[in-house]
PDB file of C-alpha atoms in Angstrom:
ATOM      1  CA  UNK A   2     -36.042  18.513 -71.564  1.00 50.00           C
ATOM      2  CA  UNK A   3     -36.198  14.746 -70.954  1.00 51.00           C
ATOM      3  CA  UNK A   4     -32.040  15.047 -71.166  1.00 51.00           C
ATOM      4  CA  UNK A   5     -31.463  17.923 -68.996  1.00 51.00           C
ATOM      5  CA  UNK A   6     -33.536  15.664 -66.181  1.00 48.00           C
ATOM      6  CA  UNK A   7     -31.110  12.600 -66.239  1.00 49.00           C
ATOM      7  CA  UNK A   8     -28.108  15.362 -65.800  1.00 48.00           C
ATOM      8  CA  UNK A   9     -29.949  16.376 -63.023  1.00 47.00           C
ATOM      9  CA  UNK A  10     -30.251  13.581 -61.226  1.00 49.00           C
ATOM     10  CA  UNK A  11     -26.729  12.711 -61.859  1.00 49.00           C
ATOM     11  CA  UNK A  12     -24.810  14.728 -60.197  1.00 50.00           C
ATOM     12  CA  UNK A  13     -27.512  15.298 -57.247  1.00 50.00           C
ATOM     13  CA  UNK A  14     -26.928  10.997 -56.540  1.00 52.00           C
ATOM     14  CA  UNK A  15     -23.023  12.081 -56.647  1.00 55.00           C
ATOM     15  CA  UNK A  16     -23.392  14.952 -54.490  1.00 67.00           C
ATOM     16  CA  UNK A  17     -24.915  12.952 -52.179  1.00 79.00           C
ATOM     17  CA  UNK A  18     -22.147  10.478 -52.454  1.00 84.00           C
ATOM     18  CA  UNK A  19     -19.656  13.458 -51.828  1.00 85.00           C
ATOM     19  CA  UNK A  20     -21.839  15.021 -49.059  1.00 86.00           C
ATOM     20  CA  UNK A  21     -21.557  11.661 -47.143  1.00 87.00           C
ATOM     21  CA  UNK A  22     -17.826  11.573 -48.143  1.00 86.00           C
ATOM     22  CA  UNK A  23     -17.526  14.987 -46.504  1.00 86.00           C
ATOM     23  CA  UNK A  24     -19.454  14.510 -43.687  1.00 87.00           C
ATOM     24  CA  UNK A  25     -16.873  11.765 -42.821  1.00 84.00           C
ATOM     25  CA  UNK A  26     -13.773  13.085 -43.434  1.00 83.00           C
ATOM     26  CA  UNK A  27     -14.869  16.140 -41.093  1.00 85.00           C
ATOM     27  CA  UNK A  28     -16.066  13.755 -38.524  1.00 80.00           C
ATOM     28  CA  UNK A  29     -12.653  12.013 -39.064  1.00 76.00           C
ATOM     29  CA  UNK A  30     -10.631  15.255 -38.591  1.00 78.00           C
ATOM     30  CA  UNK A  31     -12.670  16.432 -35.668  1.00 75.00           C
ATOM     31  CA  UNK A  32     -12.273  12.618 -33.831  1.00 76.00           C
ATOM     32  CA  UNK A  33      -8.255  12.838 -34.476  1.00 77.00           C
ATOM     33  CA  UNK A  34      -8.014  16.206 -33.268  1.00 76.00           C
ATOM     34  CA  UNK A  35     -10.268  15.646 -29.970  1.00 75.00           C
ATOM     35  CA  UNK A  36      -7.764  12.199 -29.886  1.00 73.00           C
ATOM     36  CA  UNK A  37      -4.993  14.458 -30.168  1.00 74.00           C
ATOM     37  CA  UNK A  38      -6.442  17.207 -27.547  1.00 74.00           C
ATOM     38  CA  UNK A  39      -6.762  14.126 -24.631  1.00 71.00           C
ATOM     39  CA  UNK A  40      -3.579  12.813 -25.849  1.00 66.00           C
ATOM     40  CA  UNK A  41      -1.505  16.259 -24.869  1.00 69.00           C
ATOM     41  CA  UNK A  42      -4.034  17.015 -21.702  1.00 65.00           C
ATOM     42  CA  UNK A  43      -3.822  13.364 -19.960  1.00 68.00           C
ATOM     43  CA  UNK A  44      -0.433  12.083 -21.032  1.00 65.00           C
ATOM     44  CA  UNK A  45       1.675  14.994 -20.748  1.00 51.00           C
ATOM     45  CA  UNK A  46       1.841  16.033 -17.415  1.00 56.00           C
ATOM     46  CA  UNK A  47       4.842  18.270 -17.938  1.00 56.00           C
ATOM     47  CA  UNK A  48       2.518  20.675 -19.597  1.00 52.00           C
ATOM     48  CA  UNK A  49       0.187  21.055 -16.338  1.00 53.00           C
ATOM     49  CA  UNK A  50       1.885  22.627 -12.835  1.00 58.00           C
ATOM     50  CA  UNK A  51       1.972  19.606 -10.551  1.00 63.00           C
ATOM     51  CA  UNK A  52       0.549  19.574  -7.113  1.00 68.00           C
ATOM     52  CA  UNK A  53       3.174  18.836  -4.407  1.00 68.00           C
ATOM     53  CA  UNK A  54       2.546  15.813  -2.513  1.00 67.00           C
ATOM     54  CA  UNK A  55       2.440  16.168   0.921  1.00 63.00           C
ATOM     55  CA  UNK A  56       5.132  14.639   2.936  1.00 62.00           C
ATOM     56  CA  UNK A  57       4.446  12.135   5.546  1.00 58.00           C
ATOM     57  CA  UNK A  58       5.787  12.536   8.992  1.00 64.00           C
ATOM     58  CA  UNK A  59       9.165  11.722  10.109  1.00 76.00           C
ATOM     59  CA  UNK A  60       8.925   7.710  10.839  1.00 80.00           C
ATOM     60  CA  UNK A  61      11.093   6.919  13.850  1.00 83.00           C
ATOM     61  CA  UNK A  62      12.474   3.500  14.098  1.00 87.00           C
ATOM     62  CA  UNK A  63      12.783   2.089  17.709  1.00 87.00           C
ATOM     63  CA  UNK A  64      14.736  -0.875  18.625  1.00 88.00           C
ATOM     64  CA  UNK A  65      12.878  -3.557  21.303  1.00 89.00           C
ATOM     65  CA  UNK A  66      15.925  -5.702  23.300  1.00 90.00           C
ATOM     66  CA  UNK A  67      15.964  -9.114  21.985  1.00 91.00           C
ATOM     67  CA  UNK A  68      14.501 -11.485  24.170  1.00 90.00           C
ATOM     68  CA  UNK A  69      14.788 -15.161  24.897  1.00 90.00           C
ATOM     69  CA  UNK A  70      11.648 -17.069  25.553  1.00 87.00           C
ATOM     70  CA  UNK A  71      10.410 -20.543  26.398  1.00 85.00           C
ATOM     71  CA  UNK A  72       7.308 -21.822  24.271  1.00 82.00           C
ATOM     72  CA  UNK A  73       4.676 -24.236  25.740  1.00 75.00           C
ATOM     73  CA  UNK A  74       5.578 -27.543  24.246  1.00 73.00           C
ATOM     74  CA  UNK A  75       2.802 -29.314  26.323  1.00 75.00           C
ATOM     75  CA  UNK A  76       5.344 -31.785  26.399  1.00 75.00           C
ATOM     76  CA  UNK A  77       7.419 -30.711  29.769  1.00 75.00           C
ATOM     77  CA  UNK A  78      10.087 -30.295  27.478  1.00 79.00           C
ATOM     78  CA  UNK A  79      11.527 -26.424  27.256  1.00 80.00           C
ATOM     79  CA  UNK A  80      11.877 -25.498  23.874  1.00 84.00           C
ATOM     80  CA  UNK A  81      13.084 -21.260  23.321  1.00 87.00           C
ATOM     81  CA  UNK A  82      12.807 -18.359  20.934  1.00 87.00           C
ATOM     82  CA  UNK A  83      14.546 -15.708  20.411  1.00 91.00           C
ATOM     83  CA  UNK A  84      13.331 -12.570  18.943  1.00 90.00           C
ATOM     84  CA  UNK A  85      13.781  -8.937  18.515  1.00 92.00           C
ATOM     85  CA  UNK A  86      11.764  -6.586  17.127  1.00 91.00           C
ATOM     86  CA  UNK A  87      11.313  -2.638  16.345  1.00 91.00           C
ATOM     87  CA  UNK A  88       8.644  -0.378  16.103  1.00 90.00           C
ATOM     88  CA  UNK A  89       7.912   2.251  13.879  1.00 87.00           C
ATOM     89  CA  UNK A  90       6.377   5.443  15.131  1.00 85.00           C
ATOM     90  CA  UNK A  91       5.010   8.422  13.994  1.00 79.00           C
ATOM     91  CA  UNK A  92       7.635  11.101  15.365  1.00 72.00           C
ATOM     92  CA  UNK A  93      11.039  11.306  16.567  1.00 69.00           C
ATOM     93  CA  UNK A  94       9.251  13.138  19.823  1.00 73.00           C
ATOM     94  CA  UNK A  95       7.417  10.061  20.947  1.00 67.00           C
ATOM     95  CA  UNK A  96      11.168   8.015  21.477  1.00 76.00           C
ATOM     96  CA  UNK A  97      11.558   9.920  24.894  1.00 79.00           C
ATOM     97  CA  UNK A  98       7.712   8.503  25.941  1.00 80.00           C
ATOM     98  CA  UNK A  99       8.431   5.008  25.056  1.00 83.00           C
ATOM     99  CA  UNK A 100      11.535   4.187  26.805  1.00 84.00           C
ATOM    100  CA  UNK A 101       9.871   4.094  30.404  1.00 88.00           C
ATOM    101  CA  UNK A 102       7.458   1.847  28.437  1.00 88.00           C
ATOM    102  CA  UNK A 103       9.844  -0.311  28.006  1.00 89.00           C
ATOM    103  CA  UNK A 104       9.608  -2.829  30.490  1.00 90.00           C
ATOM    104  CA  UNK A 105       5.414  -2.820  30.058  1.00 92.00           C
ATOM    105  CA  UNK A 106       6.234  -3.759  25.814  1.00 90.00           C
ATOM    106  CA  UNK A 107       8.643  -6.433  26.755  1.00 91.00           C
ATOM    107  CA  UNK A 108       6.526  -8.537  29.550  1.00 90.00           C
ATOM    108  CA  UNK A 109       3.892  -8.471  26.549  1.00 90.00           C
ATOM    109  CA  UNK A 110       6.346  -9.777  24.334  1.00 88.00           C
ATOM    110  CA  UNK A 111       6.887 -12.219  27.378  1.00 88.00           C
ATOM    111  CA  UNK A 112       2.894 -12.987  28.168  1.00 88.00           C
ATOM    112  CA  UNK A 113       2.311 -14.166  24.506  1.00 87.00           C
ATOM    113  CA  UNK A 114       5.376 -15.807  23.487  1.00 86.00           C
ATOM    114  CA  UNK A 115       5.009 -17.917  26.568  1.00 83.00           C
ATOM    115  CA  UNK A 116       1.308 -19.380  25.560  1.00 82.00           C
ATOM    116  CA  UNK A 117       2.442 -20.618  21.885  1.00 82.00           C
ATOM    117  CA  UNK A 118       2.977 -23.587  20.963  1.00 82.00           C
ATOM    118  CA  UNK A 119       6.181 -24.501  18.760  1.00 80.00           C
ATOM    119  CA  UNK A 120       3.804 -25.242  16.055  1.00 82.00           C
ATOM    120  CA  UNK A 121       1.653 -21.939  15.897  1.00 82.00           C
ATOM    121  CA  UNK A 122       4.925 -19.893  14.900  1.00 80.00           C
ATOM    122  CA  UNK A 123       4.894 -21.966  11.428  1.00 80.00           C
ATOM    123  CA  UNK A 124       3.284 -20.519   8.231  1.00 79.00           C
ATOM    124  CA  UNK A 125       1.049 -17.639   8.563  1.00 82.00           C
ATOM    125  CA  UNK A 126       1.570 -17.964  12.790  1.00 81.00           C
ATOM    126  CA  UNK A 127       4.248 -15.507  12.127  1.00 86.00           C
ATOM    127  CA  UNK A 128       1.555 -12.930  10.825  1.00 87.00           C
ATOM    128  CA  UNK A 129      -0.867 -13.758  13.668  1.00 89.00           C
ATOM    129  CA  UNK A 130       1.996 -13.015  16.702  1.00 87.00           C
ATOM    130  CA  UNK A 131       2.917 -10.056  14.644  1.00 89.00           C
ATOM    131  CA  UNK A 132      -0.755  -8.648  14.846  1.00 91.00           C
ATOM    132  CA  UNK A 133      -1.273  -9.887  18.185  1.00 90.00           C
ATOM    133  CA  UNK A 134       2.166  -7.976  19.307  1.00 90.00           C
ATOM    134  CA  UNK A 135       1.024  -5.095  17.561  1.00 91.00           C
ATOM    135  CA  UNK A 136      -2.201  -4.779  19.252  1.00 92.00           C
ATOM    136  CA  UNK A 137      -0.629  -5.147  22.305  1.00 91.00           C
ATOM    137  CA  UNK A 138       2.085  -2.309  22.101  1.00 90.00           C
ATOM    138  CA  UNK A 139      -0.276  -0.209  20.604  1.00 89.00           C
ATOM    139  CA  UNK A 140      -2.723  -0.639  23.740  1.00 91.00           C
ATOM    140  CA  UNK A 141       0.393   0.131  26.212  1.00 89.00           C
ATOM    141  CA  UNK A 142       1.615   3.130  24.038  1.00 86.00           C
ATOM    142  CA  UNK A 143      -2.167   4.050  23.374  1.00 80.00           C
ATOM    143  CA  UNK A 144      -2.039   8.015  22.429  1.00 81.00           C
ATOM    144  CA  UNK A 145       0.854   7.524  20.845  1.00 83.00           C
ATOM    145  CA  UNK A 146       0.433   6.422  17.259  1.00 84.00           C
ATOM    146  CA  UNK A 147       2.536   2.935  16.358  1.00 86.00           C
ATOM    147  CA  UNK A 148       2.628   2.403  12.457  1.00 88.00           C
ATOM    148  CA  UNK A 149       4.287  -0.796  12.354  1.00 89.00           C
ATOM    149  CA  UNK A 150       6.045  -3.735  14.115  1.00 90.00           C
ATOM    150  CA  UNK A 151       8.658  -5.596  12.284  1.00 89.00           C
ATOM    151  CA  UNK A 152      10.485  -8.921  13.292  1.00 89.00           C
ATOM    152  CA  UNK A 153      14.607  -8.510  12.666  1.00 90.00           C
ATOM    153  CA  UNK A 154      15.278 -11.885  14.755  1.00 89.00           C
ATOM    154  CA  UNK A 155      12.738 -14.460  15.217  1.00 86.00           C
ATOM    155  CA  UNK A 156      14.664 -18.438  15.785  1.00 84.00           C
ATOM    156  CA  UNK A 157      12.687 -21.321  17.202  1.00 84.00           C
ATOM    157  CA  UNK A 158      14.744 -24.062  18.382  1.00 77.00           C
TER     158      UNK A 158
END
């Protein structure tokens, strides 16, 4: 009897070793197949249909005359810029409902280039007229939607 006990307990500490053993390598297999599953789902996007992505509008590009300013110096001395300018627009439609508008865009363009100062266009002044202009045409054009206001031509003598 006392010999049979020792045998016993043997193979039960070892088959605790080997349950633990298990236990892990299952664990092991389920974590590399979940890996696996997330793998296919999130980095294959072949595998899924795709949503289309909506289109935006048509943008519309329009062209502002280049104009020839004077800047206030403070000085009495006339220094000039020249700039031109487009807009971008929502829809092709609007381009007939801007050209009367014309005139109104262009004596803004006018009204603020003509209270800066020389010095104000350097550095981020660029980004501040630009903003300024932008607020300004958007105002005149006001149901219309303006995106954007880009600078083609901007020289300071």
């Amino acid at each position: 009897m006392t010999t049979e006990t020792p045998e016993l307990e043997t193979p039960a500490k070892g088959g605790g070793k080997r349950r633990i053993i298990m236990i892990a390598a299952i664990l092991c297999v389920l974590l590399a197949g979940g890996g696996a599953f997330a793998w296919q789902h999130f980095h294959h996007p072949a595998s899924h249909p795709e949503k289309p992505i909506p289109q935006p509008e048509k943008l519309t590009i329009i062209t502002i005359p280049t104009m020839v300013s004077n800047l206030d110096t403070g000085e009495g001395r006339a220094r000039y810029i020249r700039i031109s300018a487009r807009l971008q627009v929502e829809d092709s439609k609007d381009t007939a409902k801007i050209g009367p508008l014309m005139p109104q865009i262009q004596d803004a363009f006018q009204t603020c280039l003509h209270g800066m100062r020389p010095e104000e266009l350097s550095g981020a002044g660029i980004y501040r007229l630009r903003e300024t202009l932008l607020a300004q045409v958007s105002n005149i054009l006001a149901p219309l939607p303006v995106r954007d206001l880009f600078f083609v031509e901007l020289l300071v003598q």
